[in-house]
mmCIF file with all atom_site columns, C-alpha atoms in Angstrom:
data_model
loop_
_atom_site.group_PDB
_atom_site.id
_atom_site.type_symbol
_atom_site.label_atom_id
_atom_site.label_alt_id
_atom_site.label_comp_id
_atom_site.label_asym_id
_atom_site.label_entity_id
_atom_site.label_seq_id
_atom_site.pdbx_PDB_ins_code
_atom_site.Cartn_x
_atom_site.Cartn_y
_atom_site.Cartn_z
_atom_site.occupancy
_atom_site.B_iso_or_equiv
_atom_site.pdbx_formal_charge
_atom_site.auth_seq_id
_atom_site.auth_comp_id
_atom_site.auth_asym_id
_atom_site.auth_atom_id
_atom_site.pdbx_PDB_model_num
ATOM 1   C CA . LYS A 1 1   ? 90.886  -79.557 -112.950 1.00 0.00 ? 60  LYS A CA 1
ATOM 2   C CA . LEU A 1 2   ? 94.546  -80.567 -114.293 1.00 0.00 ? 61  LEU A CA 1
ATOM 3   C CA . ALA A 1 3   ? 96.301  -83.048 -112.152 1.00 0.00 ? 62  ALA A CA 1
ATOM 4   C CA . GLY A 1 4   ? 94.835  -81.698 -109.018 1.00 0.00 ? 63  GLY A CA 1
ATOM 5   C CA . LEU A 1 5   ? 95.231  -78.247 -110.339 1.00 0.00 ? 64  LEU A CA 1
ATOM 6   C CA . SER A 1 6   ? 92.909  -75.728 -110.740 1.00 0.00 ? 65  SER A CA 1
ATOM 7   C CA . ILE A 1 7   ? 93.315  -73.865 -113.753 1.00 0.00 ? 66  ILE A CA 1
ATOM 8   C CA . ALA A 1 8   ? 91.402  -70.749 -112.989 1.00 0.00 ? 67  ALA A CA 1
ATOM 9   C CA . SER A 1 9   ? 93.690  -70.346 -109.899 1.00 0.00 ? 68  SER A CA 1
ATOM 10  C CA . ILE A 1 10  ? 96.831  -70.962 -111.413 1.00 0.00 ? 69  ILE A CA 1
ATOM 11  C CA . SER A 1 11  ? 95.911  -68.447 -114.699 1.00 0.00 ? 70  SER A CA 1
ATOM 12  C CA . LEU A 1 12  ? 94.915  -65.726 -112.328 1.00 0.00 ? 71  LEU A CA 1
ATOM 13  C CA . ASP A 1 13  ? 98.438  -66.625 -109.831 1.00 0.00 ? 72  ASP A CA 1
ATOM 14  C CA . VAL A 1 14  ? 100.190 -66.312 -113.053 1.00 0.00 ? 73  VAL A CA 1
ATOM 15  C CA . THR A 1 15  ? 98.961  -63.616 -114.202 1.00 0.00 ? 74  THR A CA 1
ATOM 16  C CA . LEU A 1 16  ? 99.138  -61.424 -111.143 1.00 0.00 ? 75  LEU A CA 1
ATOM 17  C CA . ILE A 1 17  ? 102.924 -62.562 -110.722 1.00 0.00 ? 76  ILE A CA 1
ATOM 18  C CA . THR A 1 18  ? 103.537 -61.674 -114.366 1.00 0.00 ? 77  THR A CA 1
ATOM 19  C CA . SER A 1 19  ? 102.106 -58.323 -114.246 1.00 0.00 ? 78  SER A CA 1
ATOM 20  C CA . ALA A 1 20  ? 103.876 -57.353 -110.764 1.00 0.00 ? 79  ALA A CA 1
ATOM 21  C CA . CYS A 1 21  ? 106.758 -58.395 -112.362 1.00 0.00 ? 80  CYS A CA 1
ATOM 22  C CA . ALA A 1 22  ? 106.130 -55.923 -115.368 1.00 0.00 ? 81  ALA A CA 1
ATOM 23  C CA . VAL A 1 23  ? 105.508 -53.134 -113.424 1.00 0.00 ? 82  VAL A CA 1
ATOM 24  C CA . THR A 1 24  ? 108.583 -53.430 -111.174 1.00 0.00 ? 83  THR A CA 1
ATOM 25  C CA . VAL A 1 25  ? 110.418 -53.825 -114.538 1.00 0.00 ? 84  VAL A CA 1
ATOM 26  C CA . TYR A 1 26  ? 109.188 -50.746 -115.913 1.00 0.00 ? 85  TYR A CA 1
ATOM 27  C CA . LEU A 1 27  ? 109.866 -48.818 -112.857 1.00 0.00 ? 86  LEU A CA 1
ATOM 28  C CA . ILE A 1 28  ? 113.461 -49.634 -112.379 1.00 0.00 ? 87  ILE A CA 1
ATOM 29  C CA . GLN A 1 29  ? 113.888 -49.104 -116.212 1.00 0.00 ? 88  GLN A CA 1
ATOM 30  C CA . ARG A 1 30  ? 112.678 -45.461 -115.525 1.00 0.00 ? 89  ARG A CA 1
ATOM 31  C CA . VAL A 1 31  ? 114.686 -44.539 -112.890 1.00 0.00 ? 90  VAL A CA 1
ATOM 32  C CA . ILE A 1 32  ? 117.966 -46.225 -114.545 1.00 0.00 ? 91  ILE A CA 1
ATOM 33  C CA . CYS A 1 33  ? 116.779 -43.870 -117.338 1.00 0.00 ? 92  CYS A CA 1
ATOM 34  C CA . LEU A 1 34  ? 116.795 -40.922 -115.373 1.00 0.00 ? 93  LEU A CA 1
ATOM 35  C CA . LEU A 1 35  ? 119.985 -41.800 -114.405 1.00 0.00 ? 94  LEU A CA 1
ATOM 36  C CA . CYS A 1 36  ? 121.919 -42.482 -117.266 1.00 0.00 ? 95  CYS A CA 1
ATOM 37  C CA . TRP A 1 37  ? 121.063 -41.564 -121.017 1.00 0.00 ? 96  TRP A CA 1
ATOM 38  C CA . LEU A 1 38  ? 122.292 -44.660 -122.894 1.00 0.00 ? 97  LEU A CA 1
ATOM 39  C CA . LYS A 1 39  ? 119.321 -46.757 -123.462 1.00 0.00 ? 98  LYS A CA 1
ATOM 40  C CA . THR A 1 40  ? 121.672 -49.660 -124.018 1.00 0.00 ? 99  THR A CA 1
ATOM 41  C CA . MET A 1 41  ? 123.278 -49.149 -120.800 1.00 0.00 ? 100 MET A CA 1
ATOM 42  C CA . ALA A 1 42  ? 119.911 -48.759 -118.990 1.00 0.00 ? 101 ALA A CA 1
ATOM 43  C CA . ALA A 1 43  ? 118.728 -51.659 -120.127 1.00 0.00 ? 102 ALA A CA 1
ATOM 44  C CA . SER A 1 44  ? 121.974 -53.978 -119.472 1.00 0.00 ? 103 SER A CA 1
ATOM 45  C CA . ILE A 1 45  ? 121.758 -52.009 -115.660 1.00 0.00 ? 104 ILE A CA 1
ATOM 46  C CA . THR A 1 46  ? 117.976 -53.323 -115.708 1.00 0.00 ? 105 THR A CA 1
ATOM 47  C CA . ALA A 1 47  ? 118.193 -56.478 -116.654 1.00 0.00 ? 106 ALA A CA 1
ATOM 48  C CA . GLY A 1 48  ? 121.346 -57.362 -114.223 1.00 0.00 ? 107 GLY A CA 1
ATOM 49  C CA . LEU A 1 49  ? 119.485 -55.634 -111.275 1.00 0.00 ? 108 LEU A CA 1
ATOM 50  C CA . TRP A 1 50  ? 116.179 -57.763 -111.723 1.00 0.00 ? 109 TRP A CA 1
ATOM 51  C CA . PHE A 1 51  ? 117.351 -60.927 -112.477 1.00 0.00 ? 110 PHE A CA 1
ATOM 52  C CA . GLY A 1 52  ? 120.311 -60.939 -110.539 1.00 0.00 ? 111 GLY A CA 1
ATOM 53  C CA . CYS A 1 53  ? 118.517 -59.133 -107.207 1.00 0.00 ? 112 CYS A CA 1
ATOM 54  C CA . ALA A 1 54  ? 115.164 -59.700 -107.677 1.00 0.00 ? 113 ALA A CA 1
ATOM 55  C CA . CYS A 1 55  ? 115.182 -63.658 -109.463 1.00 0.00 ? 114 CYS A CA 1
ATOM 56  C CA . ILE A 1 56  ? 118.424 -65.426 -108.609 1.00 0.00 ? 115 ILE A CA 1
ATOM 57  C CA . ALA A 1 57  ? 119.515 -64.198 -105.066 1.00 0.00 ? 116 ALA A CA 1
ATOM 58  C CA . PRO A 1 58  ? 116.075 -65.061 -103.230 1.00 0.00 ? 117 PRO A CA 1
ATOM 59  C CA . MET A 1 59  ? 116.112 -68.276 -105.268 1.00 0.00 ? 118 MET A CA 1
ATOM 60  C CA . VAL A 1 60  ? 119.334 -69.437 -104.527 1.00 0.00 ? 119 VAL A CA 1
ATOM 61  C CA . VAL A 1 61  ? 119.276 -68.494 -100.829 1.00 0.00 ? 120 VAL A CA 1
ATOM 62  C CA . GLY A 1 62  ? 115.890 -69.858 -100.078 1.00 0.00 ? 121 GLY A CA 1
ATOM 63  C CA . LEU A 1 63  ? 116.401 -72.978 -101.789 1.00 0.00 ? 122 LEU A CA 1
ATOM 64  C CA . TYR A 1 64  ? 119.805 -73.516 -100.172 1.00 0.00 ? 123 TYR A CA 1
ATOM 65  C CA . LEU A 1 65  ? 118.105 -73.066 -96.696  1.00 0.00 ? 124 LEU A CA 1
ATOM 66  C CA . THR A 1 66  ? 115.299 -75.127 -97.828  1.00 0.00 ? 125 THR A CA 1
ATOM 67  C CA . GLU A 1 67  ? 117.440 -78.139 -99.097  1.00 0.00 ? 126 GLU A CA 1
ATOM 68  C CA . SER A 1 68  ? 119.672 -77.756 -95.808  1.00 0.00 ? 127 SER A CA 1
ATOM 69  C CA . ALA A 1 69  ? 116.878 -78.396 -93.532  1.00 0.00 ? 128 ALA A CA 1
ATOM 70  C CA . ALA A 1 70  ? 118.156 -82.038 -92.729  1.00 0.00 ? 129 ALA A CA 1
ATOM 71  C CA . VAL A 1 71  ? 120.928 -80.295 -90.674  1.00 0.00 ? 130 VAL A CA 1
ATOM 72  C CA . TYR A 1 72  ? 118.739 -77.286 -89.377  1.00 0.00 ? 131 TYR A CA 1
ATOM 73  C CA . PRO A 1 73  ? 115.152 -78.433 -89.434  1.00 0.00 ? 132 PRO A CA 1
ATOM 74  C CA . GLN A 1 74  ? 113.716 -74.773 -88.743  1.00 0.00 ? 133 GLN A CA 1
ATOM 75  C CA . GLN A 1 75  ? 115.339 -73.561 -92.023  1.00 0.00 ? 134 GLN A CA 1
ATOM 76  C CA . ARG A 1 76  ? 112.722 -75.097 -93.670  1.00 0.00 ? 135 ARG A CA 1
ATOM 77  C CA . GLU A 1 77  ? 110.011 -72.667 -93.607  1.00 0.00 ? 136 GLU A CA 1
ATOM 78  C CA . ILE A 1 78  ? 112.316 -69.690 -93.473  1.00 0.00 ? 137 ILE A CA 1
ATOM 79  C CA . GLY A 1 79  ? 114.099 -70.836 -96.521  1.00 0.00 ? 138 GLY A CA 1
ATOM 80  C CA . ALA A 1 80  ? 110.745 -71.467 -98.557  1.00 0.00 ? 139 ALA A CA 1
ATOM 81  C CA . GLN A 1 81  ? 109.647 -68.072 -97.963  1.00 0.00 ? 140 GLN A CA 1
ATOM 82  C CA . LEU A 1 82  ? 112.761 -66.500 -99.004  1.00 0.00 ? 141 LEU A CA 1
ATOM 83  C CA . ALA A 1 83  ? 112.625 -68.237 -102.051 1.00 0.00 ? 142 ALA A CA 1
ATOM 84  C CA . MET A 1 84  ? 108.923 -67.260 -102.892 1.00 0.00 ? 143 MET A CA 1
ATOM 85  C CA . LEU A 1 85  ? 110.011 -63.634 -103.048 1.00 0.00 ? 144 LEU A CA 1
ATOM 86  C CA . SER A 1 86  ? 111.238 -64.501 -106.252 1.00 0.00 ? 145 SER A CA 1
ATOM 87  C CA . PRO A 1 87  ? 109.197 -64.639 -109.464 1.00 0.00 ? 146 PRO A CA 1
ATOM 88  C CA . LEU A 1 88  ? 110.735 -67.804 -110.984 1.00 0.00 ? 147 LEU A CA 1
ATOM 89  C CA . ILE A 1 89  ? 110.096 -69.964 -107.777 1.00 0.00 ? 148 ILE A CA 1
ATOM 90  C CA . ALA A 1 90  ? 106.422 -68.406 -107.502 1.00 0.00 ? 149 ALA A CA 1
ATOM 91  C CA . TRP A 1 91  ? 105.762 -69.373 -111.010 1.00 0.00 ? 150 TRP A CA 1
ATOM 92  C CA . ILE A 1 92  ? 107.307 -72.953 -110.540 1.00 0.00 ? 151 ILE A CA 1
ATOM 93  C CA . GLU A 1 93  ? 105.818 -73.352 -107.448 1.00 0.00 ? 152 GLU A CA 1
ATOM 94  C CA . ARG A 1 94  ? 102.501 -72.766 -109.032 1.00 0.00 ? 153 ARG A CA 1
ATOM 95  C CA . PHE A 1 95  ? 102.716 -75.288 -111.577 1.00 0.00 ? 154 PHE A CA 1
ATOM 96  C CA . ARG A 1 96  ? 103.922 -77.550 -108.967 1.00 0.00 ? 155 ARG A CA 1
ATOM 97  C CA . GLY A 1 97  ? 107.041 -77.862 -110.343 1.00 0.00 ? 156 GLY A CA 1
ATOM 98  C CA . ALA A 1 98  ? 109.205 -77.269 -107.198 1.00 0.00 ? 157 ALA A CA 1
ATOM 99  C CA . PRO A 1 99  ? 111.133 -80.138 -105.905 1.00 0.00 ? 158 PRO A CA 1
ATOM 100 C CA . PRO A 1 100 ? 108.882 -82.092 -103.221 1.00 0.00 ? 159 PRO A CA 1
ATOM 101 C CA . SER A 1 101 ? 111.326 -81.245 -100.315 1.00 0.00 ? 160 SER A CA 1
ATOM 102 C CA . PHE A 1 102 ? 110.200 -77.727 -101.219 1.00 0.00 ? 161 PHE A CA 1
ATOM 103 C CA . GLY A 1 103 ? 106.563 -78.137 -100.711 1.00 0.00 ? 162 GLY A CA 1
ATOM 104 C CA . PHE A 1 104 ? 103.219 -76.604 -101.939 1.00 0.00 ? 163 PHE A CA 1
ATOM 105 C CA . GLY A 1 105 ? 100.937 -74.090 -101.445 1.00 0.00 ? 164 GLY A CA 1
ATOM 106 C CA . HIS A 1 106 ? 103.149 -71.119 -99.891  1.00 0.00 ? 165 HIS A CA 1
ATOM 107 C CA . SER A 1 107 ? 101.446 -67.883 -99.788  1.00 0.00 ? 166 SER A CA 1
ATOM 108 C CA . LEU A 1 108 ? 102.322 -64.904 -102.205 1.00 0.00 ? 167 LEU A CA 1
ATOM 109 C CA . ALA A 1 109 ? 101.923 -62.650 -99.919  1.00 0.00 ? 168 ALA A CA 1
ATOM 110 C CA . GLY A 1 110 ? 105.989 -61.795 -99.280  1.00 0.00 ? 169 GLY A CA 1
ATOM 111 C CA . PHE A 1 111 ? 106.072 -61.416 -103.101 1.00 0.00 ? 170 PHE A CA 1
ATOM 112 C CA . PHE A 1 112 ? 103.130 -59.082 -103.460 1.00 0.00 ? 171 PHE A CA 1
ATOM 113 C CA . GLY A 1 113 ? 104.625 -57.088 -100.244 1.00 0.00 ? 172 GLY A CA 1
ATOM 114 C CA . LEU A 1 114 ? 107.979 -56.928 -101.670 1.00 0.00 ? 173 LEU A CA 1
ATOM 115 C CA . GLN A 1 115 ? 106.834 -55.765 -105.117 1.00 0.00 ? 174 GLN A CA 1
ATOM 116 C CA . VAL A 1 116 ? 105.001 -52.971 -103.342 1.00 0.00 ? 175 VAL A CA 1
ATOM 117 C CA . GLY A 1 117 ? 107.536 -52.034 -101.413 1.00 0.00 ? 176 GLY A CA 1
ATOM 118 C CA . LEU A 1 118 ? 109.692 -52.237 -104.521 1.00 0.00 ? 177 LEU A CA 1
ATOM 119 C CA . TRP A 1 119 ? 107.289 -49.610 -106.299 1.00 0.00 ? 178 TRP A CA 1
ATOM 120 C CA . ALA A 1 120 ? 106.972 -47.413 -103.472 1.00 0.00 ? 179 ALA A CA 1
ATOM 121 C CA . LEU A 1 121 ? 110.637 -47.153 -103.339 1.00 0.00 ? 180 LEU A CA 1
ATOM 122 C CA . LEU A 1 122 ? 111.125 -46.712 -107.054 1.00 0.00 ? 181 LEU A CA 1
ATOM 123 C CA . GLY A 1 123 ? 108.223 -44.004 -107.247 1.00 0.00 ? 182 GLY A CA 1
ATOM 124 C CA . VAL A 1 124 ? 110.061 -41.747 -104.559 1.00 0.00 ? 183 VAL A CA 1
ATOM 125 C CA . MET A 1 125 ? 113.269 -42.058 -106.712 1.00 0.00 ? 184 MET A CA 1
ATOM 126 C CA . ILE A 1 126 ? 111.643 -41.331 -109.964 1.00 0.00 ? 185 ILE A CA 1
ATOM 127 C CA . VAL A 1 127 ? 109.748 -38.225 -108.332 1.00 0.00 ? 186 VAL A CA 1
ATOM 128 C CA . GLN A 1 128 ? 113.098 -37.136 -106.659 1.00 0.00 ? 187 GLN A CA 1
ATOM 129 C CA . ARG A 1 129 ? 115.254 -37.883 -109.758 1.00 0.00 ? 188 ARG A CA 1
ATOM 130 C CA . GLU A 1 130 ? 112.698 -35.691 -112.161 1.00 0.00 ? 189 GLU A CA 1
ATOM 131 C CA . ARG A 1 131 ? 112.940 -32.949 -109.645 1.00 0.00 ? 190 ARG A CA 1
ATOM 132 C CA . ARG A 1 132 ? 116.330 -32.765 -109.523 1.00 0.00 ? 191 ARG A CA 1
ATOM 133 C CA . LEU A 1 133 ? 116.227 -32.799 -113.529 1.00 0.00 ? 192 LEU A CA 1
ATOM 134 C CA . GLN A 1 134 ? 113.504 -30.179 -113.623 1.00 0.00 ? 193 GLN A CA 1
ATOM 135 C CA . ARG A 1 135 ? 115.910 -27.995 -111.683 1.00 0.00 ? 194 ARG A CA 1
ATOM 136 C CA . ASP A 1 136 ? 119.158 -28.367 -113.497 1.00 0.00 ? 195 ASP A CA 1
ATOM 137 C CA . LEU A 1 137 ? 117.264 -27.542 -116.286 1.00 0.00 ? 196 LEU A CA 1
ATOM 138 C CA . ALA A 1 138 ? 115.982 -24.654 -115.311 1.00 0.00 ? 197 ALA A CA 1
ATOM 139 C CA . VAL A 1 139 ? 119.567 -23.338 -113.918 1.00 0.00 ? 198 VAL A CA 1
ATOM 140 C CA . TRP A 1 140 ? 120.795 -24.023 -117.724 1.00 0.00 ? 199 TRP A CA 1
ATOM 141 C CA . GLN A 1 141 ? 118.374 -22.303 -119.301 1.00 0.00 ? 200 GLN A CA 1
ATOM 142 C CA . SER A 1 142 ? 118.723 -19.258 -117.014 1.00 0.00 ? 201 SER A CA 1
ATOM 143 C CA . ASP A 1 143 ? 121.181 -16.871 -117.009 1.00 0.00 ? 202 ASP A CA 1
ATOM 144 C CA . ALA A 1 144 ? 121.804 -17.741 -112.956 1.00 0.00 ? 203 ALA A CA 1
ATOM 145 C CA . PRO A 1 145 ? 125.336 -16.989 -111.613 1.00 0.00 ? 204 PRO A CA 1
ATOM 146 C CA . GLY A 1 146 ? 127.071 -19.989 -110.886 1.00 0.00 ? 205 GLY A CA 1
ATOM 147 C CA . GLY A 1 147 ? 125.760 -22.264 -113.433 1.00 0.00 ? 206 GLY A CA 1
ATOM 148 C CA . THR A 1 148 ? 126.608 -22.526 -117.550 1.00 0.00 ? 207 THR A CA 1
ATOM 149 C CA . VAL A 1 149 ? 124.539 -20.663 -119.845 1.00 0.00 ? 208 VAL A CA 1
ATOM 150 C CA . ARG A 1 150 ? 123.087 -22.944 -122.532 1.00 0.00 ? 209 ARG A CA 1
ATOM 151 C CA . GLY A 1 151 ? 126.696 -25.174 -122.605 1.00 0.00 ? 210 GLY A CA 1
ATOM 152 C CA . ASP A 1 152 ? 129.248 -22.448 -122.460 1.00 0.00 ? 211 ASP A CA 1
ATOM 153 C CA . ALA A 1 153 ? 132.191 -22.772 -120.227 1.00 0.00 ? 212 ALA A CA 1
ATOM 154 C CA . ALA A 1 154 ? 132.045 -20.470 -117.438 1.00 0.00 ? 213 ALA A CA 1
#
């Protein structure tokens, strides 16, 4: 134990959070790469989506609700659970770096539930996009009417 924290528990939680985030970022990158062919653009879009939507938005809204609990006391728990959807707050909370008003020991169930839901959604998007690309490639390579043949203008 270090300052009342179990090193084994912290290392396991943080490793699981980091691994879940890595899988999510990979799946986002795969979807974006199937939609656009420029690697730099795909990386920029992925970074923007990840930091903007997955990290910053739940953190800002959740901490705002938590800190405004003096006016609306019922918002404290809702804000804490919303903020815990952000991997940044999940990491900070596990290391006891969150503000005292935020509290400690919040569940990671919401965070992991969101990640698994994103994995399912992104997996479906990848399968659909790959099928469409295979179909477009088959039309392009064939002499089928209605499509261009090997890039020739119709």
